PDB file of C-alpha atoms in Angstrom:
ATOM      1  CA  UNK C  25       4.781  10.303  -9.656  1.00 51.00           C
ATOM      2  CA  UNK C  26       7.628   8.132 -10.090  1.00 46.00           C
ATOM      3  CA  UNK C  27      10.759  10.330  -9.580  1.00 47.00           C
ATOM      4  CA  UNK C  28      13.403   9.228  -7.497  1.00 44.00           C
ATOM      5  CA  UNK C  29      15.207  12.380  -6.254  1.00 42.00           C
ATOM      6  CA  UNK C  30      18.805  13.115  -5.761  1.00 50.00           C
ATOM      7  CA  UNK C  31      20.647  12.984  -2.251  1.00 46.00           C
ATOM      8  CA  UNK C  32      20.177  17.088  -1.997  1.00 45.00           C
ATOM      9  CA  UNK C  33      16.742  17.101  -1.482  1.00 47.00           C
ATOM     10  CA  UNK C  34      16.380  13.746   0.658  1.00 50.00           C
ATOM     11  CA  UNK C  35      18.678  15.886   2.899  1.00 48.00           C
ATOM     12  CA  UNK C  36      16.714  18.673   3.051  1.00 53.00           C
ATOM     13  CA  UNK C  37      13.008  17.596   2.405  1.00 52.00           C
ATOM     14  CA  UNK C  38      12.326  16.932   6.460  1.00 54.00           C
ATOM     15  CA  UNK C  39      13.167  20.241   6.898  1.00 54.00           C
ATOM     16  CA  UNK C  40      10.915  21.777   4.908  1.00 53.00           C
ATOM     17  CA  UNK C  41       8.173  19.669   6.300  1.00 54.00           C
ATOM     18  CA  UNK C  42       9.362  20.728   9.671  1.00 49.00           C
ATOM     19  CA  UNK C  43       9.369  23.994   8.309  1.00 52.00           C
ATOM     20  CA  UNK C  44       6.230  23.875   6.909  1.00 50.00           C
ATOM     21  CA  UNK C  45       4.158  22.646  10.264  1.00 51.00           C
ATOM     22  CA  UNK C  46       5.058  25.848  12.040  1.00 44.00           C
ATOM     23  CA  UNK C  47       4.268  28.093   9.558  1.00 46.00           C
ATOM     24  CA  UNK C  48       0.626  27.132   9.674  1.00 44.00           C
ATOM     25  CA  UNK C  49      -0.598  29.411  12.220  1.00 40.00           C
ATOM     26  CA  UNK C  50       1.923  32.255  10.447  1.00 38.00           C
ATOM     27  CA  UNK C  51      -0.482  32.521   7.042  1.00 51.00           C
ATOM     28  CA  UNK C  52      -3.593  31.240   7.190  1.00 42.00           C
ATOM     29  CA  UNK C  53      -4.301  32.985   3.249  1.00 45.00           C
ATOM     30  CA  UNK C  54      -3.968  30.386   0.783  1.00 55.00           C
ATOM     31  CA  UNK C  55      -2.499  31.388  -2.314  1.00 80.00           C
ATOM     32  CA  UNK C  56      -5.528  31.151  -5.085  1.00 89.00           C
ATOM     33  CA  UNK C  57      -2.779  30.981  -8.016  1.00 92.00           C
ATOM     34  CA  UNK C  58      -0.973  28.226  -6.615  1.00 94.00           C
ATOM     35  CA  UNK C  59      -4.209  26.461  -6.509  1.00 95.00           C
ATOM     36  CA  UNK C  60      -5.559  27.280  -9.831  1.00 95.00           C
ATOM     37  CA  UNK C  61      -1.985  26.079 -11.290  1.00 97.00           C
ATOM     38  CA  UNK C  62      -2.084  22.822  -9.505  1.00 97.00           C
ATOM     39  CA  UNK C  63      -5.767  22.181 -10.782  1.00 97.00           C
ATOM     40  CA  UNK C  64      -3.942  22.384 -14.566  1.00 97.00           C
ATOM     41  CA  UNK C  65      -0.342  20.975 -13.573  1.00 98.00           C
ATOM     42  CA  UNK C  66      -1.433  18.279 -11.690  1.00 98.00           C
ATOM     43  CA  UNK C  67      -3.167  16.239 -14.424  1.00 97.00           C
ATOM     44  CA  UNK C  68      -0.295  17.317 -16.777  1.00 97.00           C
ATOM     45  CA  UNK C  69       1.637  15.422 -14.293  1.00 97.00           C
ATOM     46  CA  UNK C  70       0.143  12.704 -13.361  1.00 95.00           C
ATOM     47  CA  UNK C  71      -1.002  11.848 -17.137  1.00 95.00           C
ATOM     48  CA  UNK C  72       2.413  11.745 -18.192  1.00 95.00           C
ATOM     49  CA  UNK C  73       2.904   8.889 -15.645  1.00 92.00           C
ATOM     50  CA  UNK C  74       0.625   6.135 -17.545  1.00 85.00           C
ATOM     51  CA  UNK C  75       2.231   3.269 -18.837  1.00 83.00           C
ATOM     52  CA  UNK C  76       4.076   3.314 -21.844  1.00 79.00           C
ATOM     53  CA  UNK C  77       1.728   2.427 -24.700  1.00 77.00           C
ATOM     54  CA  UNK C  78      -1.469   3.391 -23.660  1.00 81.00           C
ATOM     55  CA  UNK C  79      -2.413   5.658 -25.892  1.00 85.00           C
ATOM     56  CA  UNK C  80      -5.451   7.032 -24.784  1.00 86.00           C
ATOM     57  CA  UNK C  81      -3.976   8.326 -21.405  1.00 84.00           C
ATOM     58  CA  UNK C  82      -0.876   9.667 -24.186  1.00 87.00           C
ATOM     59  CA  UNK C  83      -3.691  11.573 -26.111  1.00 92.00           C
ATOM     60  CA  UNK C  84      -5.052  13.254 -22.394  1.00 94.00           C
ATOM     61  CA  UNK C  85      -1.395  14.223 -21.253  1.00 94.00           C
ATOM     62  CA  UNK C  86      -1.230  16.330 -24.467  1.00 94.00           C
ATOM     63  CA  UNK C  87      -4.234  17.919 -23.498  1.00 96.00           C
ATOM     64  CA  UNK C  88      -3.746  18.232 -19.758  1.00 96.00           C
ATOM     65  CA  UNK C  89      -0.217  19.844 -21.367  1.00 96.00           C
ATOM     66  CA  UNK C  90      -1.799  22.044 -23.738  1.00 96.00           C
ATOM     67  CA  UNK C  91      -4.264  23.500 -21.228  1.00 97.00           C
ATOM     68  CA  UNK C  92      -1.186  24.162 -18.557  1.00 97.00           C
ATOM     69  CA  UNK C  93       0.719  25.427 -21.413  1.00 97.00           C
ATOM     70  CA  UNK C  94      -2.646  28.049 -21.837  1.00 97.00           C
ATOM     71  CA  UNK C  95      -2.545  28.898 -18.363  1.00 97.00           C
ATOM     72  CA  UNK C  96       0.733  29.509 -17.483  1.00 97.00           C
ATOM     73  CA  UNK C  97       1.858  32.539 -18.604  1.00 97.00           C
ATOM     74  CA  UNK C  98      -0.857  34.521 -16.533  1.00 96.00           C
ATOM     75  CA  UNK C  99      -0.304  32.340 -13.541  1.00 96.00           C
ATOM     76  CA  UNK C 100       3.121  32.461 -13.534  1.00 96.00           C
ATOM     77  CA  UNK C 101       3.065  36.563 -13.409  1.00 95.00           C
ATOM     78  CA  UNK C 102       0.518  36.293 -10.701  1.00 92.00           C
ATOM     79  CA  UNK C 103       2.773  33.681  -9.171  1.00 94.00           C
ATOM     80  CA  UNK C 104       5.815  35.690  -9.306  1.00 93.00           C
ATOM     81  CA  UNK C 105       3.607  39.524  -7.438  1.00 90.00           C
ATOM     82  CA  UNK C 106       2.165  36.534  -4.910  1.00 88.00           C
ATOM     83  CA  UNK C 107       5.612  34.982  -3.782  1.00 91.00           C
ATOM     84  CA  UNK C 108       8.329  38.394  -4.461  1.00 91.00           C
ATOM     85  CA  UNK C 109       7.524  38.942  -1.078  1.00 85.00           C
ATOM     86  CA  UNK C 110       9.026  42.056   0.513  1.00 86.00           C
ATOM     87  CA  UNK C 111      12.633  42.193   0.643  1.00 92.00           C
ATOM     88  CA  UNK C 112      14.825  41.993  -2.858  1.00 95.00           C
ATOM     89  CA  UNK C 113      16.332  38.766  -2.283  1.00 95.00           C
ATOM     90  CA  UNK C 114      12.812  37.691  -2.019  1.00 93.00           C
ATOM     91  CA  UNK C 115      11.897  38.781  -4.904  1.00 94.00           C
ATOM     92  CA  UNK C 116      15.513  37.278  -6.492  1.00 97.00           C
ATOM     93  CA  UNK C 117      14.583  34.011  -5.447  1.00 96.00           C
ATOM     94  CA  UNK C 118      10.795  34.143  -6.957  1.00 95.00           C
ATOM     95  CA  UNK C 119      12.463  34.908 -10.468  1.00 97.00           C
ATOM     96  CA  UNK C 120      14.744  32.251 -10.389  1.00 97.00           C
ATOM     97  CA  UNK C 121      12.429  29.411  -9.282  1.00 97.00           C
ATOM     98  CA  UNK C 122      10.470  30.462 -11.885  1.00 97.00           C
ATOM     99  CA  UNK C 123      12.381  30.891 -14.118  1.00 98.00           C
ATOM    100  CA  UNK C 124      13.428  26.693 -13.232  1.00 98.00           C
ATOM    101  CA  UNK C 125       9.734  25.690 -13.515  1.00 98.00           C
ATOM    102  CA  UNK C 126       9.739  27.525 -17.259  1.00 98.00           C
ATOM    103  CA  UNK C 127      12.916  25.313 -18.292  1.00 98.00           C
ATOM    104  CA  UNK C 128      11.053  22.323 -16.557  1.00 97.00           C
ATOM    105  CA  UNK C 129       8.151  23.073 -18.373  1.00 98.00           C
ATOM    106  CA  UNK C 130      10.343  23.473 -21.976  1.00 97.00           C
ATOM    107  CA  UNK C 131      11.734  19.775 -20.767  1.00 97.00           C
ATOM    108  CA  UNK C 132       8.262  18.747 -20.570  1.00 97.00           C
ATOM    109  CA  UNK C 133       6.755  19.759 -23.876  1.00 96.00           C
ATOM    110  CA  UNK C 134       9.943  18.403 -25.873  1.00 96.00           C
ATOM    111  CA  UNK C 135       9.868  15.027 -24.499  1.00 96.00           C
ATOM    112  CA  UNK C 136       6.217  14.873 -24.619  1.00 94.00           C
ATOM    113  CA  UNK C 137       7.190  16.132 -28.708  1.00 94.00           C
ATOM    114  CA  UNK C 138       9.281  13.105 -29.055  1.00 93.00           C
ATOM    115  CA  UNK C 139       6.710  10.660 -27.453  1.00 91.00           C
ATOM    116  CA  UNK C 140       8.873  10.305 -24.314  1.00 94.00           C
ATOM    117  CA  UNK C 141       6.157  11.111 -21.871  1.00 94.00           C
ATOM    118  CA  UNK C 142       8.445   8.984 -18.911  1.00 94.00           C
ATOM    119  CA  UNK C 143      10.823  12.165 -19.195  1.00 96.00           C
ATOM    120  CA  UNK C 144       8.067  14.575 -19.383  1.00 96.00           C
ATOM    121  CA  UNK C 145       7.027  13.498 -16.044  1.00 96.00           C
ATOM    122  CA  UNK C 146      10.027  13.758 -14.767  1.00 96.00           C
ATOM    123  CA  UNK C 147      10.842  17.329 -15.839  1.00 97.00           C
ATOM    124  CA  UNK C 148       7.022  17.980 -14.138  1.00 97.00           C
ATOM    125  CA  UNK C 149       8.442  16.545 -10.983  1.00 96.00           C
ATOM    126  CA  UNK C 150      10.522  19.399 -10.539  1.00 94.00           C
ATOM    127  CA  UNK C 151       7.663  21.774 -10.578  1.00 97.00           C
ATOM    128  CA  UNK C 152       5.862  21.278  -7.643  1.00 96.00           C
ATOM    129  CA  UNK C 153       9.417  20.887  -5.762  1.00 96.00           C
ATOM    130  CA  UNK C 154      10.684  23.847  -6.619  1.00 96.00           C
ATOM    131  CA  UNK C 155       7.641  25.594  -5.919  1.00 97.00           C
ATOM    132  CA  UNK C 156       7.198  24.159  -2.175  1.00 96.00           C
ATOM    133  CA  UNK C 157      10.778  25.526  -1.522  1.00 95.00           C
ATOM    134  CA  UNK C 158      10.248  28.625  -2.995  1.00 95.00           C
ATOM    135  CA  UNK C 159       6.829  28.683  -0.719  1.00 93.00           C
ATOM    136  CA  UNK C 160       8.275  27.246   2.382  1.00 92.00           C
ATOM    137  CA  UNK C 161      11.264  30.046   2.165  1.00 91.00           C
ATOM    138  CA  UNK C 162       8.414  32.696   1.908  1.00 88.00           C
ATOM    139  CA  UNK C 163       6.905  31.400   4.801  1.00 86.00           C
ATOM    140  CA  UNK C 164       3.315  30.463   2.667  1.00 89.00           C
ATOM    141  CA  UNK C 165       1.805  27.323   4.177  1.00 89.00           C
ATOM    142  CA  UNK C 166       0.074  25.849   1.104  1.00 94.00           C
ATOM    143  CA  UNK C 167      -1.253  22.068   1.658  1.00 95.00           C
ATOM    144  CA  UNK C 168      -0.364  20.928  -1.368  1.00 96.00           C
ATOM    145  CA  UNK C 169       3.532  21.192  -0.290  1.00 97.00           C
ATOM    146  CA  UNK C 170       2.762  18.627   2.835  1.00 97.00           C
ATOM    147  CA  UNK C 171       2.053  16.394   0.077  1.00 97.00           C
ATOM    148  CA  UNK C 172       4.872  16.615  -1.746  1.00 97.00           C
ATOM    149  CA  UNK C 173       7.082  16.457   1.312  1.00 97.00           C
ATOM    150  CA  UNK C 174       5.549  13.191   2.329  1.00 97.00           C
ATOM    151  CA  UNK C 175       5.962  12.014  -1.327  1.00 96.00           C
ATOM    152  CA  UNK C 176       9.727  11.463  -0.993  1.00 95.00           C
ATOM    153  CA  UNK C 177       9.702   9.159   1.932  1.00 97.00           C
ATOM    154  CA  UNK C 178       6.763   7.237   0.392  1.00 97.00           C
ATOM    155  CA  UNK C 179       8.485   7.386  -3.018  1.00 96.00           C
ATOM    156  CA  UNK C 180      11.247   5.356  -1.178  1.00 97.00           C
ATOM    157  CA  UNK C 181       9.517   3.228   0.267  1.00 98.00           C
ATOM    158  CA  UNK C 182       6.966   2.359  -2.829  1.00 97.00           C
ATOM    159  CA  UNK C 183      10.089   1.939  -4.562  1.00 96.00           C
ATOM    160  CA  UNK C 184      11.584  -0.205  -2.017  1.00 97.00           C
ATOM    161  CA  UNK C 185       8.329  -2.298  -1.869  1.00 97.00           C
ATOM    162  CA  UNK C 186       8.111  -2.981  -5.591  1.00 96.00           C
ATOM    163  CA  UNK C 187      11.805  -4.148  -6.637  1.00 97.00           C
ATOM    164  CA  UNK C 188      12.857  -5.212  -3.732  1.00 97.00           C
ATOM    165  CA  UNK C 189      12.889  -9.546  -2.619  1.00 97.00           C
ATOM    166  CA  UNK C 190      12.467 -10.567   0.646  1.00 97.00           C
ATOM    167  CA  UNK C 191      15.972 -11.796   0.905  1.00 96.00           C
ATOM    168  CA  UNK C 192      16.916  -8.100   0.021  1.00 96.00           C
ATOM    169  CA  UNK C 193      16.102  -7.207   3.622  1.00 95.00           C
ATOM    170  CA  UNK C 194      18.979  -7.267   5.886  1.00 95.00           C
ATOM    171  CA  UNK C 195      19.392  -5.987   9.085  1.00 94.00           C
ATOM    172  CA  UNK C 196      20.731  -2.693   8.043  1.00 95.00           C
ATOM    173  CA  UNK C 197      18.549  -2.681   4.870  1.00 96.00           C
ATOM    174  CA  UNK C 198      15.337  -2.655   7.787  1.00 95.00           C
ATOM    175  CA  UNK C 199      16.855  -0.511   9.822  1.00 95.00           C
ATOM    176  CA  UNK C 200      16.960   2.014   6.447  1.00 96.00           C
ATOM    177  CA  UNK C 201      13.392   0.943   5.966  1.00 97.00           C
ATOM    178  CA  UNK C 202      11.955   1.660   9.411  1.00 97.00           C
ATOM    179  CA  UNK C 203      14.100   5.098   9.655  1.00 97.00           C
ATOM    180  CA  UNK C 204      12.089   6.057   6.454  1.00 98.00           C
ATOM    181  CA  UNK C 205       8.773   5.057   7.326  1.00 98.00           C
ATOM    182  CA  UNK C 206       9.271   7.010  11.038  1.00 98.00           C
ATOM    183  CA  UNK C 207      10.007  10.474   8.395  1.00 97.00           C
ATOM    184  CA  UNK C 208       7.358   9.887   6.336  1.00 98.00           C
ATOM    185  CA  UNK C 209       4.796   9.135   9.086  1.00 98.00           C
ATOM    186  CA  UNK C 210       5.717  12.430  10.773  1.00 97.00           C
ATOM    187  CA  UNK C 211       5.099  14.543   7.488  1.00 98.00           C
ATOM    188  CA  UNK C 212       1.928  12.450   7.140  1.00 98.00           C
ATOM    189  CA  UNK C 213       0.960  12.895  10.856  1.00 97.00           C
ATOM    190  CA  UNK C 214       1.377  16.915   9.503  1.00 96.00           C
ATOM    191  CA  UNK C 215      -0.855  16.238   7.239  1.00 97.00           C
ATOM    192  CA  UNK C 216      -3.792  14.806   8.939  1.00 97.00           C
ATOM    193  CA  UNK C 217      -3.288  18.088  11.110  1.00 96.00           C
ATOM    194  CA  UNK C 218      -3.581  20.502   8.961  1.00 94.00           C
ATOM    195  CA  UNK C 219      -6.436  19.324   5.940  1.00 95.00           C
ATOM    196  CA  UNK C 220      -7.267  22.159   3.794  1.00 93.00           C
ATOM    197  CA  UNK C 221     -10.756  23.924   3.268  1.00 91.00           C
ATOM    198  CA  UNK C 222     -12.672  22.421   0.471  1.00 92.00           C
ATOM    199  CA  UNK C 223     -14.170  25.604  -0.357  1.00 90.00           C
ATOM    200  CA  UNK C 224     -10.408  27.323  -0.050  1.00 89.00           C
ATOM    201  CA  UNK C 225      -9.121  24.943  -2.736  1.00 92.00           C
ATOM    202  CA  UNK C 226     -12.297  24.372  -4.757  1.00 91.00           C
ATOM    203  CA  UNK C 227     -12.870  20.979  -4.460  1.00 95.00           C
ATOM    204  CA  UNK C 228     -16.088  19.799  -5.667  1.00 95.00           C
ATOM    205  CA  UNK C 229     -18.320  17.072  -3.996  1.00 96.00           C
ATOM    206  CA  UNK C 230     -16.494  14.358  -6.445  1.00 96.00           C
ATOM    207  CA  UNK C 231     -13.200  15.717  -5.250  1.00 97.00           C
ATOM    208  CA  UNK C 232     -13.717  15.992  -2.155  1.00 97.00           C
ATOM    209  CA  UNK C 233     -14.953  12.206  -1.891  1.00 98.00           C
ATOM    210  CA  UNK C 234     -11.789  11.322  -3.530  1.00 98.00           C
ATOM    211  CA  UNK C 235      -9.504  13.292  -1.735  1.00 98.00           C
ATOM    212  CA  UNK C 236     -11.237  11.655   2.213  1.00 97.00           C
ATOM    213  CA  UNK C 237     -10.880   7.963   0.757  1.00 98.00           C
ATOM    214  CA  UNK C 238      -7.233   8.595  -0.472  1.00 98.00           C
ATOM    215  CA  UNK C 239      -6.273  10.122   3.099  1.00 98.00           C
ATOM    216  CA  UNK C 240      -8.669   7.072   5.151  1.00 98.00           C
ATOM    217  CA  UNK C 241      -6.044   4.466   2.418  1.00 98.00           C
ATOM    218  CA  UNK C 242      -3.108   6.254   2.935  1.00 98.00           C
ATOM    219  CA  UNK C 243      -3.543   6.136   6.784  1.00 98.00           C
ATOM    220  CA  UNK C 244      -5.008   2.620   6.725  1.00 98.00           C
ATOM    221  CA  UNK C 245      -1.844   1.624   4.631  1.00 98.00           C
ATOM    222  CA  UNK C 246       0.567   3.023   6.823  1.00 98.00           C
ATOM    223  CA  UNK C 247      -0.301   1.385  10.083  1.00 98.00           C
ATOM    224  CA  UNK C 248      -0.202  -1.885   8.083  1.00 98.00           C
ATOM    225  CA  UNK C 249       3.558  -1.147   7.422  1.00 98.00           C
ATOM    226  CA  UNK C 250       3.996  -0.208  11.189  1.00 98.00           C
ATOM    227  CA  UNK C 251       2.803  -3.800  11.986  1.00 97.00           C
ATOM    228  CA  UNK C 252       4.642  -5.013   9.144  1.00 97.00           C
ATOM    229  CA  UNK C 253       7.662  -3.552  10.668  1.00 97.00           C
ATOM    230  CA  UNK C 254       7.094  -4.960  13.948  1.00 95.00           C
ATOM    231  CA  UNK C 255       7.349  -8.136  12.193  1.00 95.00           C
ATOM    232  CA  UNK C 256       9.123 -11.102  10.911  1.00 94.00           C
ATOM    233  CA  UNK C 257       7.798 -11.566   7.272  1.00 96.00           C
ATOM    234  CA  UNK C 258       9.645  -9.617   4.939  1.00 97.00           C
ATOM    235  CA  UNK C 259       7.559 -10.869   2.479  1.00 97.00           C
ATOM    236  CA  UNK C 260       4.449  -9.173   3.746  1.00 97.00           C
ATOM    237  CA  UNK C 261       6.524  -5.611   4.653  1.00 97.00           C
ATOM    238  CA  UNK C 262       7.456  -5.136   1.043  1.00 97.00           C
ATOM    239  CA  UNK C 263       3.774  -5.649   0.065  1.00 97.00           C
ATOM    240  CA  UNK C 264       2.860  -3.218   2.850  1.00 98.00           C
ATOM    241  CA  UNK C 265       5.702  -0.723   1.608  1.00 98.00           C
ATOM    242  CA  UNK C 266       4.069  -0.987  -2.146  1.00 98.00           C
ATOM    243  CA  UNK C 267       0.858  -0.221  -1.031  1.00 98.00           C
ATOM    244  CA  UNK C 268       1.050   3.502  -0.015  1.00 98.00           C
ATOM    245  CA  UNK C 269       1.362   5.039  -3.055  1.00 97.00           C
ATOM    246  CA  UNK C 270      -1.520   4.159  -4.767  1.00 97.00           C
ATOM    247  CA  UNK C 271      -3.754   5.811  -2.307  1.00 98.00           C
ATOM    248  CA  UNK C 272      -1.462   8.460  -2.019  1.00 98.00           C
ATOM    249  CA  UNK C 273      -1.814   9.358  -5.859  1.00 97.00           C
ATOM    250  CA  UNK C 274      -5.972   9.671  -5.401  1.00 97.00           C
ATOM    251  CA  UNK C 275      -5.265  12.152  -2.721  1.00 98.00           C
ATOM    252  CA  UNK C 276      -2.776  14.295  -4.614  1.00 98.00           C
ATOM    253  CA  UNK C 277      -4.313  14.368  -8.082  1.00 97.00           C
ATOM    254  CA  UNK C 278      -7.893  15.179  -6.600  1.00 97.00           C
ATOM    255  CA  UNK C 279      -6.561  18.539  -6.420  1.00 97.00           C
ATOM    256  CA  UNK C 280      -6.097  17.813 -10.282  1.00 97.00           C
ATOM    257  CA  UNK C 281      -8.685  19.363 -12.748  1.00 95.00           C
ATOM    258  CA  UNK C 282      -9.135  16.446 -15.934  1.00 92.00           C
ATOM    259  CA  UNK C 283     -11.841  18.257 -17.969  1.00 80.00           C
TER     260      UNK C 283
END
């Protein structure tokens, strides 16, 4: 989960968390196929992500690609009856998102083909993206898209934390850094607020242990960059910055199904 995304959707992904916080109390149904694809994307995804060379975690993306390959023609004409909705633009916009998660998916098995699993992952990116707008516009709450709306701001920040120095941080360079960590502790404040059902999402007992220590990190890890930010040592912010995403990646891939 490495992506850096374009200027587009850093404009637009605190709306759809905004977007997404009041239309909890709208649909309380979760959507079971958007569930039962992100227990087969999600270690597709995050799989694809290992570092180049390890060849083990290259054999288990082609698996965790094979099996989404399996599953996704049935889920994705479930997907398209659960999320037409009921008007014809609706409908319109379900076809063409995805229709854009098919040519991500093509992207996907290609690179993967040429034993460029870096651009695999990043074709997969796109995937849950385009899927949270497509959601959000449709008015379906779905957990899972809280998570990837806080995953831009702590992409940025990760990012920030791992190639930046300390003498990197100027004034305005802070500034940028604190206006990022206030979005991405609101979208994480949404979604402490609004934790899905275990039961609802099928998490077993190992999952579900996962998925409350990754949320306790994540937390713990960003009221360490709060104080961080309250201080002097840049040194010690950057560190703080680079430490959210590992805990963040246990929460969102214990949603993931690996055998």
């Amino acid at each position: 989960m490495s992506r850096a995304f374009g200027p587009r959707f850093r404009r637009g992904y605190a709306a759809i968390g905004l977007a997404l916080a009041l239309f909890g109390s709208a649909q309380a149904a979760i959507l079971d196929n958007s569930i039962a694809l992100d227990a087969v994307y999600i270690p597709a995804l995050s799989l694809t992500n290992a570092k180049p060379g390890d060849t083990a975690a290259a054999a288990k993306a082609r698996a965790a690609m094979q099996r989404l390959d399996a599953e996704w023609p049935a889920l994705r004409a479930a997907l398209l009856k659960d999320l037409s909705g009921k008007a014809p633009a609706q409908a319109a916009a379900a076809r063409k998102t995805l229709a854009q998660v098919d040519q991500a998916l093509a992207e996907a098995r290609k690179a993967m083909a040429a034993g460029n699993n870096a651009a695999a992952h990043t074709a997969l990116e796109d995937v849950r993206i385009d899927l949270m707008k497509l959601r959000s516009a449709q008015g379906v709450d779905y957990f899972m898209d809280r998570l990837t709306a806080f995953h831009e701001p702590m992409e940025v920040l990760a990012l920030a934390g791992s190639t930046l120095k300390p003498q990197d941080l100027t004034p305005a360079k802070r500034a940028e850094t604190e206006k990022t960590y206030a979005e991405a502790h609101a979208l994480w404040r949404s979604v402490e607020q609004n934790l899905p059902d275990p039961k609802v999402y099928q998490l077993s007992e190992a999952q579900q242990a996962q998925f409350n220590k990754g949320m306790a990190d994540v937390t713990q890890a960003l009221s360490r960059l709060s104080d961080a930010l309250r201080g002097t040592d840049n040194a010690a912010l950057l560190k703080a910055a680079a430490a959210i995403k590992p805990p963040f990646a246990r929460t969102f891939t214990a949603f993931g199904r690996y055998n």
